[in-house]
Amino acid sequence: MKKSLGLLMIALQAIILSGCLSLFPEDEEVEREEVTDPDEQMVEVVPQLVTPDNYYRSVLYDGAYLHGESRGFGNSVVYNRLDLDKLEIGLQRIAQEYFEPEEYFFREGQFIRRNQLNAWLMRYDEDDNPTGLNPPLGDEDDLKAQEENQPRVLSHILEHNYLVENSNGQFNLGGIVIGLSLNSVYNFRVEDEEGLFYFYETDIPDDVIENEGQELADRVLERIRSENFEEGAFTDIPIVFALFQEEPRDSAIPGRFIATAKADPNSGIDRWQRIDETYYLFPSRDANNNVRNEADQFQRFSDDIQGFFDTYVGVVGTGRYLDNQIQELTIEVPIRYQGTAEIVAMTQFAANQIQERFDEGYKITLEVTSISGNVESVVIVNPNEEPVIHIF
């Protein structure tokens, strides 16, 4: 039976790391728990936001969000923004398997320093960069062959910290999650004798990516657990690793997590667990061939939206699948519009058609965007819940 729709005109107060909305009434202040650490620094905990995503509560220091040491660094080394977004929020999703959100608090990584990260991501050089984790160039005569035969597999390292509160109200490090972002295609350039640059790319096989990623995790763990890193403070800290395989730069879908593993206190990595995660673009040939049910549902929804307008609307979607089961669907509807009333009507119609056309059981997020790329409205439909609609 069709559910009734409610238009919730609510103010946007906060944005969760993934871009999902944290919604509070305009006249309601956000309360925070306050404690003081040994250095008399005020530590505040953002209260629990009850959502199906079960987000971690973040820790604020002196009233401010503490950015990670590598803030903004990923934009320079991960060329597909879709990859970076999924890496960041996906690490928190993986963390939930090891660190209970009711007991742990989130903080961006503070321990792998920016200069360290930069050196680790570079190629190894015995004299100039002995800490480089990517391989040295090959022994071939020309630079193109040297690059192709020794591609850089490691693209980025992202660290997240998870804190626990002790009996004195102090927050201590309880766990670390580290994402290793790995190239599936290595892009490089070569300069000729006349100073002209030529751009090349070489594919990296899946088995090489996985094997290299596991070896890199062992090496990163050894460094973090060494006495030279933060004076050996992390020997007793559990550390979780997740391998993320990036998509090519021009891909319309993001990369995916391929494996995860945990190193318990005073121990090495136990064993790797593979992750069967896949993204599909709607509409696409891959979706039609591999996930026919959702592809048909999406096409009917797209036809509905098209019928709402007298001009063409290019509706696109991205579905995330785990073990061949859809987990969430994100839809974008870019439109030309003449007024806010049209946006309201379109958004209400889209929310209704989501319920009509798609199966329940997974989260669906729809964004109506203008031609300039601005988000004009959002519809969020969680399983077995009424749609939440926000008009900007």
PDB file of C-alpha atoms in Angstrom, residues 108-343:
ATOM      1  CA  GLU A 108      40.126  12.180  11.935  1.00  0.00           C
ATOM      2  CA  GLY A 109      43.620  10.702  11.897  1.00  0.00           C
ATOM      3  CA  GLN A 110      46.239  12.614  13.915  1.00  0.00           C
ATOM      4  CA  PHE A 111      49.322  10.413  13.837  1.00  0.00           C
ATOM      5  CA  ILE A 112      50.571   9.903  10.271  1.00  0.00           C
ATOM      6  CA  ARG A 113      52.014  13.346   9.669  1.00  0.00           C
ATOM      7  CA  ARG A 114      51.566  15.115   6.373  1.00  0.00           C
ATOM      8  CA  ASN A 115      55.254  15.061   5.501  1.00  0.00           C
ATOM      9  CA  GLN A 116      55.442  11.379   6.414  1.00  0.00           C
ATOM     10  CA  LEU A 117      52.445  10.582   4.252  1.00  0.00           C
ATOM     11  CA  ASN A 118      53.958  12.415   1.302  1.00  0.00           C
ATOM     12  CA  ALA A 119      57.214  10.495   1.635  1.00  0.00           C
ATOM     13  CA  TRP A 120      55.471   7.142   2.076  1.00  0.00           C
ATOM     14  CA  LEU A 121      53.453   7.611  -1.116  1.00  0.00           C
ATOM     15  CA  MET A 122      56.538   8.402  -3.196  1.00  0.00           C
ATOM     16  CA  ARG A 123      58.819   5.845  -4.801  1.00  0.00           C
ATOM     17  CA  TYR A 124      61.501   4.244  -2.679  1.00  0.00           C
ATOM     18  CA  ASP A 125      64.966   5.706  -3.153  1.00  0.00           C
ATOM     19  CA  GLU A 126      67.822   4.522  -0.979  1.00  0.00           C
ATOM     20  CA  ASP A 127      69.342   7.995  -0.750  1.00  0.00           C
ATOM     21  CA  ASP A 128      66.566  10.513  -1.382  1.00  0.00           C
ATOM     22  CA  ASN A 129      63.469   8.744  -0.012  1.00  0.00           C
ATOM     23  CA  PRO A 130      64.219   5.608   2.008  1.00  0.00           C
ATOM     24  CA  THR A 131      60.683   5.526   3.475  1.00  0.00           C
ATOM     25  CA  GLY A 132      58.897   5.391   0.109  1.00  0.00           C
ATOM     26  CA  LEU A 133      56.365   2.566  -0.094  1.00  0.00           C
ATOM     27  CA  ASN A 134      56.001   2.572  -3.864  1.00  0.00           C
ATOM     28  CA  PRO A 135      58.665   0.604  -5.764  1.00  0.00           C
ATOM     29  CA  PRO A 136      61.742   2.204  -7.323  1.00  0.00           C
ATOM     30  CA  LEU A 137      61.812   2.651 -11.079  1.00  0.00           C
ATOM     31  CA  GLY A 138      62.748  -0.377 -13.159  1.00  0.00           C
ATOM     32  CA  ASP A 139      66.143  -1.013 -14.740  1.00  0.00           C
ATOM     33  CA  GLU A 140      65.052  -0.533 -18.365  1.00  0.00           C
ATOM     34  CA  ASP A 141      66.799   1.939 -20.627  1.00  0.00           C
ATOM     35  CA  ASP A 142      63.888   4.294 -21.301  1.00  0.00           C
ATOM     36  CA  LEU A 143      61.715   5.988 -18.696  1.00  0.00           C
ATOM     37  CA  LYS A 144      58.421   4.791 -20.196  1.00  0.00           C
ATOM     38  CA  ALA A 145      59.425   1.159 -19.736  1.00  0.00           C
ATOM     39  CA  GLN A 146      60.734   1.870 -16.227  1.00  0.00           C
ATOM     40  CA  GLU A 147      57.367   3.345 -15.217  1.00  0.00           C
ATOM     41  CA  GLU A 148      55.282   0.641 -16.896  1.00  0.00           C
ATOM     42  CA  ASN A 149      57.186  -2.252 -15.359  1.00  0.00           C
ATOM     43  CA  GLN A 150      57.125  -0.785 -11.854  1.00  0.00           C
ATOM     44  CA  PRO A 151      53.770   1.005 -11.541  1.00  0.00           C
ATOM     45  CA  ARG A 152      52.850   2.864  -8.385  1.00  0.00           C
ATOM     46  CA  VAL A 153      50.168   0.745  -6.774  1.00  0.00           C
ATOM     47  CA  LEU A 154      49.719   2.783  -3.593  1.00  0.00           C
ATOM     48  CA  SER A 155      47.739   5.953  -4.227  1.00  0.00           C
ATOM     49  CA  HIS A 156      46.716   7.209  -0.778  1.00  0.00           C
ATOM     50  CA  ILE A 157      46.688   6.328   2.928  1.00  0.00           C
ATOM     51  CA  LEU A 158      43.749   7.512   5.032  1.00  0.00           C
ATOM     52  CA  GLU A 159      43.814   7.239   8.833  1.00  0.00           C
ATOM     53  CA  HIS A 160      40.832   7.362  11.179  1.00  0.00           C
ATOM     54  CA  ASN A 161      40.996   7.337  14.985  1.00  0.00           C
ATOM     55  CA  TYR A 162      38.406   5.825  17.337  1.00  0.00           C
ATOM     56  CA  LEU A 163      38.326   7.015  20.932  1.00  0.00           C
ATOM     57  CA  VAL A 164      36.866   5.558  24.109  1.00  0.00           C
ATOM     58  CA  GLU A 165      35.826   7.391  27.270  1.00  0.00           C
ATOM     59  CA  ASN A 166      37.316   6.175  30.535  1.00  0.00           C
ATOM     60  CA  SER A 167      35.817   6.346  34.014  1.00  0.00           C
ATOM     61  CA  ASN A 168      37.313   9.807  34.555  1.00  0.00           C
ATOM     62  CA  GLY A 169      35.579  11.248  31.514  1.00  0.00           C
ATOM     63  CA  GLN A 170      38.789  11.360  29.481  1.00  0.00           C
ATOM     64  CA  PHE A 171      38.940  10.231  25.861  1.00  0.00           C
ATOM     65  CA  ASN A 172      41.719   7.846  24.910  1.00  0.00           C
ATOM     66  CA  LEU A 173      42.664   6.202  21.659  1.00  0.00           C
ATOM     67  CA  GLY A 174      40.900   2.843  21.400  1.00  0.00           C
ATOM     68  CA  GLY A 175      41.520   1.872  17.805  1.00  0.00           C
ATOM     69  CA  ILE A 176      42.854   2.957  14.426  1.00  0.00           C
ATOM     70  CA  VAL A 177      41.462   2.247  10.977  1.00  0.00           C
ATOM     71  CA  ILE A 178      43.725   2.742   7.966  1.00  0.00           C
ATOM     72  CA  GLY A 179      42.546   2.706   4.387  1.00  0.00           C
ATOM     73  CA  LEU A 180      45.050   1.893   1.661  1.00  0.00           C
ATOM     74  CA  SER A 181      43.792   3.288  -1.633  1.00  0.00           C
ATOM     75  CA  LEU A 182      45.260   1.367  -4.569  1.00  0.00           C
ATOM     76  CA  ASN A 183      45.500   2.198  -8.259  1.00  0.00           C
ATOM     77  CA  SER A 184      43.823  -0.075 -10.778  1.00  0.00           C
ATOM     78  CA  VAL A 185      45.296   2.030 -13.574  1.00  0.00           C
ATOM     79  CA  TYR A 186      48.657   3.763 -13.188  1.00  0.00           C
ATOM     80  CA  ASN A 187      48.814   7.089 -15.041  1.00  0.00           C
ATOM     81  CA  PHE A 188      52.185   8.669 -15.704  1.00  0.00           C
ATOM     82  CA  ARG A 189      53.899  11.098 -18.031  1.00  0.00           C
ATOM     83  CA  VAL A 190      57.254  11.067 -19.778  1.00  0.00           C
ATOM     84  CA  GLU A 191      59.174  14.089 -21.018  1.00  0.00           C
ATOM     85  CA  ASP A 192      61.068  13.823 -24.293  1.00  0.00           C
ATOM     86  CA  GLU A 193      64.310  15.544 -25.259  1.00  0.00           C
ATOM     87  CA  GLU A 194      62.408  18.578 -26.566  1.00  0.00           C
ATOM     88  CA  GLY A 195      60.594  19.111 -23.305  1.00  0.00           C
ATOM     89  CA  LEU A 196      57.265  17.755 -24.508  1.00  0.00           C
ATOM     90  CA  PHE A 197      55.208  15.577 -22.182  1.00  0.00           C
ATOM     91  CA  TYR A 198      53.495  12.389 -23.267  1.00  0.00           C
ATOM     92  CA  PHE A 199      50.868  10.782 -21.076  1.00  0.00           C
ATOM     93  CA  TYR A 200      50.492   7.030 -20.638  1.00  0.00           C
ATOM     94  CA  GLU A 201      48.599   4.558 -18.503  1.00  0.00           C
ATOM     95  CA  THR A 202      49.056   0.927 -17.620  1.00  0.00           C
ATOM     96  CA  ASP A 203      46.490  -1.442 -16.114  1.00  0.00           C
ATOM     97  CA  ILE A 204      47.318  -3.227 -12.869  1.00  0.00           C
ATOM     98  CA  PRO A 205      45.825  -6.744 -12.564  1.00  0.00           C
ATOM     99  CA  ASP A 206      43.402  -7.407  -9.694  1.00  0.00           C
ATOM    100  CA  ASP A 207      45.585 -10.087  -8.117  1.00  0.00           C
ATOM    101  CA  VAL A 208      48.594  -7.747  -8.128  1.00  0.00           C
ATOM    102  CA  ILE A 209      46.522  -5.021  -6.459  1.00  0.00           C
ATOM    103  CA  GLU A 210      45.362  -7.360  -3.708  1.00  0.00           C
ATOM    104  CA  ASN A 211      48.769  -8.928  -3.072  1.00  0.00           C
ATOM    105  CA  GLU A 212      50.565  -5.584  -3.075  1.00  0.00           C
ATOM    106  CA  GLY A 213      47.923  -4.111  -0.783  1.00  0.00           C
ATOM    107  CA  GLN A 214      48.383  -6.848   1.789  1.00  0.00           C
ATOM    108  CA  GLU A 215      52.159  -6.469   1.722  1.00  0.00           C
ATOM    109  CA  LEU A 216      51.811  -2.690   2.083  1.00  0.00           C
ATOM    110  CA  ALA A 217      49.539  -3.153   5.101  1.00  0.00           C
ATOM    111  CA  ASP A 218      52.211  -5.288   6.788  1.00  0.00           C
ATOM    112  CA  ARG A 219      54.812  -2.596   6.173  1.00  0.00           C
ATOM    113  CA  VAL A 220      52.589   0.230   7.421  1.00  0.00           C
ATOM    114  CA  LEU A 221      51.714  -1.778  10.527  1.00  0.00           C
ATOM    115  CA  GLU A 222      55.393  -2.379  11.259  1.00  0.00           C
ATOM    116  CA  ARG A 223      56.070   1.356  11.058  1.00  0.00           C
ATOM    117  CA  ILE A 224      53.134   2.394  13.217  1.00  0.00           C
ATOM    118  CA  ARG A 225      53.994  -0.196  15.855  1.00  0.00           C
ATOM    119  CA  SER A 226      57.702   0.702  15.919  1.00  0.00           C
ATOM    120  CA  GLU A 227      59.347   2.501  18.826  1.00  0.00           C
ATOM    121  CA  ASN A 228      60.239   5.366  16.488  1.00  0.00           C
ATOM    122  CA  PHE A 229      56.597   6.156  15.730  1.00  0.00           C
ATOM    123  CA  GLU A 230      54.943   8.188  18.516  1.00  0.00           C
ATOM    124  CA  GLU A 231      57.422   6.585  20.941  1.00  0.00           C
ATOM    125  CA  GLY A 232      55.887   3.144  20.488  1.00  0.00           C
ATOM    126  CA  ALA A 233      52.473   4.224  21.754  1.00  0.00           C
ATOM    127  CA  PHE A 234      50.499   1.918  19.448  1.00  0.00           C
ATOM    128  CA  THR A 235      51.749  -1.495  20.469  1.00  0.00           C
ATOM    129  CA  ASP A 236      48.588  -2.086  22.508  1.00  0.00           C
ATOM    130  CA  ILE A 237      46.178  -0.449  20.044  1.00  0.00           C
ATOM    131  CA  PRO A 238      44.105  -2.593  17.636  1.00  0.00           C
ATOM    132  CA  ILE A 239      44.623  -1.470  14.042  1.00  0.00           C
ATOM    133  CA  VAL A 240      42.245  -2.310  11.193  1.00  0.00           C
ATOM    134  CA  PHE A 241      43.311  -2.167   7.552  1.00  0.00           C
ATOM    135  CA  ALA A 242      41.024  -1.865   4.545  1.00  0.00           C
ATOM    136  CA  LEU A 243      42.107  -2.166   0.905  1.00  0.00           C
ATOM    137  CA  PHE A 244      40.303   0.118  -1.538  1.00  0.00           C
ATOM    138  CA  GLN A 245      40.667  -0.396  -5.286  1.00  0.00           C
ATOM    139  CA  GLU A 246      40.239   2.818  -7.252  1.00  0.00           C
ATOM    140  CA  GLU A 247      38.488   3.084 -10.595  1.00  0.00           C
ATOM    141  CA  PRO A 248      40.104   4.739 -13.647  1.00  0.00           C
ATOM    142  CA  ARG A 249      40.134   8.520 -13.591  1.00  0.00           C
ATOM    143  CA  ASP A 250      37.252   8.973 -16.027  1.00  0.00           C
ATOM    144  CA  SER A 251      35.000   6.341 -14.426  1.00  0.00           C
ATOM    145  CA  ALA A 252      31.388   7.263 -13.716  1.00  0.00           C
ATOM    146  CA  ILE A 253      31.282   4.888 -10.742  1.00  0.00           C
ATOM    147  CA  PRO A 254      33.511   4.881  -7.643  1.00  0.00           C
ATOM    148  CA  GLY A 255      36.064   2.328  -6.586  1.00  0.00           C
ATOM    149  CA  ARG A 256      35.373  -0.445  -4.107  1.00  0.00           C
ATOM    150  CA  PHE A 257      36.722  -2.074  -0.984  1.00  0.00           C
ATOM    151  CA  ILE A 258      38.241  -5.477  -1.701  1.00  0.00           C
ATOM    152  CA  ALA A 259      39.564  -6.728   1.658  1.00  0.00           C
ATOM    153  CA  THR A 260      39.889  -5.933   5.339  1.00  0.00           C
ATOM    154  CA  ALA A 261      41.939  -7.285   8.251  1.00  0.00           C
ATOM    155  CA  LYS A 262      42.685  -6.527  11.897  1.00  0.00           C
ATOM    156  CA  ALA A 263      45.924  -6.515  13.841  1.00  0.00           C
ATOM    157  CA  ASP A 264      45.114  -7.127  17.493  1.00  0.00           C
ATOM    158  CA  PRO A 265      47.236  -5.532  20.262  1.00  0.00           C
ATOM    159  CA  ASN A 266      50.809  -6.846  20.268  1.00  0.00           C
ATOM    160  CA  SER A 267      50.034  -8.922  17.168  1.00  0.00           C
ATOM    161  CA  GLY A 268      50.431  -8.810  13.424  1.00  0.00           C
ATOM    162  CA  ILE A 269      47.642  -8.972  10.884  1.00  0.00           C
ATOM    163  CA  ASP A 270      45.664 -12.162  11.524  1.00  0.00           C
ATOM    164  CA  ARG A 271      43.909 -12.945   8.249  1.00  0.00           C
ATOM    165  CA  TRP A 272      42.345 -11.065   5.385  1.00  0.00           C
ATOM    166  CA  GLN A 273      38.639 -11.147   4.644  1.00  0.00           C
ATOM    167  CA  ARG A 274      37.612 -10.393   1.094  1.00  0.00           C
ATOM    168  CA  ILE A 275      34.817  -7.874   0.481  1.00  0.00           C
ATOM    169  CA  ASP A 276      32.512  -8.446  -2.483  1.00  0.00           C
ATOM    170  CA  GLU A 277      31.544  -4.825  -3.138  1.00  0.00           C
ATOM    171  CA  THR A 278      30.401  -3.572  -6.557  1.00  0.00           C
ATOM    172  CA  TYR A 279      28.955  -0.356  -7.955  1.00  0.00           C
ATOM    173  CA  TYR A 280      26.652  -0.167 -10.967  1.00  0.00           C
ATOM    174  CA  LEU A 281      25.702   2.861 -13.013  1.00  0.00           C
ATOM    175  CA  PHE A 282      22.056   3.257 -14.024  1.00  0.00           C
ATOM    176  CA  PRO A 283      21.281   3.145 -16.871  1.00  0.00           C
ATOM    177  CA  SER A 284      24.144   1.058 -18.271  1.00  0.00           C
ATOM    178  CA  ARG A 285      24.806  -2.182 -20.120  1.00  0.00           C
ATOM    179  CA  ASP A 286      26.507  -3.680 -17.053  1.00  0.00           C
ATOM    180  CA  ALA A 287      23.449  -2.963 -14.921  1.00  0.00           C
ATOM    181  CA  ASN A 288      21.104  -4.423 -17.535  1.00  0.00           C
ATOM    182  CA  ASN A 289      23.196  -7.590 -17.735  1.00  0.00           C
ATOM    183  CA  ASN A 290      24.034  -8.117 -14.059  1.00  0.00           C
ATOM    184  CA  VAL A 291      21.308  -6.491 -11.929  1.00  0.00           C
ATOM    185  CA  ARG A 292      18.305  -6.680 -14.202  1.00  0.00           C
ATOM    186  CA  ASN A 293      15.683  -6.200 -11.479  1.00  0.00           C
ATOM    187  CA  GLU A 294      17.006  -2.836 -10.285  1.00  0.00           C
ATOM    188  CA  ALA A 295      17.798  -1.814 -13.870  1.00  0.00           C
ATOM    189  CA  ASP A 296      14.152  -2.335 -14.873  1.00  0.00           C
ATOM    190  CA  GLN A 297      12.893  -0.510 -11.793  1.00  0.00           C
ATOM    191  CA  PHE A 298      15.224   2.403 -12.462  1.00  0.00           C
ATOM    192  CA  GLN A 299      14.123   2.627 -16.090  1.00  0.00           C
ATOM    193  CA  ARG A 300      10.461   2.802 -15.090  1.00  0.00           C
ATOM    194  CA  PHE A 301      11.271   5.492 -12.517  1.00  0.00           C
ATOM    195  CA  SER A 302      13.268   7.437 -15.112  1.00  0.00           C
ATOM    196  CA  ASP A 303      10.335   7.246 -17.530  1.00  0.00           C
ATOM    197  CA  ASP A 304       8.077   8.624 -14.789  1.00  0.00           C
ATOM    198  CA  ILE A 305      10.361  11.587 -14.225  1.00  0.00           C
ATOM    199  CA  GLN A 306      10.663  12.169 -17.950  1.00  0.00           C
ATOM    200  CA  GLY A 307       6.883  12.271 -18.227  1.00  0.00           C
ATOM    201  CA  PHE A 308       6.756  15.001 -15.578  1.00  0.00           C
ATOM    202  CA  PHE A 309       8.655  17.414 -17.869  1.00  0.00           C
ATOM    203  CA  ASP A 310       8.172  18.525 -21.439  1.00  0.00           C
ATOM    204  CA  THR A 311      11.942  18.498 -22.028  1.00  0.00           C
ATOM    205  CA  TYR A 312      14.514  15.726 -21.736  1.00  0.00           C
ATOM    206  CA  VAL A 313      15.791  14.934 -18.244  1.00  0.00           C
ATOM    207  CA  GLY A 314      18.899  12.742 -17.922  1.00  0.00           C
ATOM    208  CA  VAL A 315      18.222  10.767 -14.745  1.00  0.00           C
ATOM    209  CA  VAL A 316      21.286   8.830 -13.523  1.00  0.00           C
ATOM    210  CA  GLY A 317      21.851   6.548 -10.564  1.00  0.00           C
ATOM    211  CA  THR A 318      24.562   4.612  -8.751  1.00  0.00           C
ATOM    212  CA  GLY A 319      23.861   1.436  -6.826  1.00  0.00           C
ATOM    213  CA  ARG A 320      26.174  -0.095  -4.229  1.00  0.00           C
ATOM    214  CA  TYR A 321      26.042  -3.872  -3.957  1.00  0.00           C
ATOM    215  CA  LEU A 322      27.480  -6.140  -1.308  1.00  0.00           C
ATOM    216  CA  ASP A 323      27.557  -9.885  -1.959  1.00  0.00           C
ATOM    217  CA  ASN A 324      25.379  -9.243  -5.032  1.00  0.00           C
ATOM    218  CA  GLN A 325      22.657  -7.576  -2.924  1.00  0.00           C
ATOM    219  CA  ILE A 326      21.861  -3.899  -3.360  1.00  0.00           C
ATOM    220  CA  GLN A 327      22.630  -1.839  -0.243  1.00  0.00           C
ATOM    221  CA  GLU A 328      21.869   1.693  -1.356  1.00  0.00           C
ATOM    222  CA  LEU A 329      20.907   3.655  -4.454  1.00  0.00           C
ATOM    223  CA  THR A 330      21.765   7.274  -5.197  1.00  0.00           C
ATOM    224  CA  ILE A 331      19.823   9.094  -7.916  1.00  0.00           C
ATOM    225  CA  GLU A 332      20.520  12.473  -9.492  1.00  0.00           C
ATOM    226  CA  VAL A 333      17.903  14.401 -11.465  1.00  0.00           C
ATOM    227  CA  PRO A 334      19.386  17.465 -13.213  1.00  0.00           C
ATOM    228  CA  ILE A 335      16.661  19.847 -14.413  1.00  0.00           C
ATOM    229  CA  ARG A 336      16.028  23.299 -15.827  1.00  0.00           C
ATOM    230  CA  TYR A 337      13.372  25.029 -13.773  1.00  0.00           C
ATOM    231  CA  GLN A 338      11.556  28.349 -13.630  1.00  0.00           C
ATOM    232  CA  GLY A 339      10.698  28.605  -9.953  1.00  0.00           C
ATOM    233  CA  THR A 340      10.695  27.050  -6.491  1.00  0.00           C
ATOM    234  CA  ALA A 341       7.132  25.794  -6.865  1.00  0.00           C
ATOM    235  CA  GLU A 342       8.273  23.609  -9.732  1.00  0.00           C
ATOM    236  CA  ILE A 343      11.062  22.163  -7.567  1.00  0.00           C
TER     237      ILE A 343
END
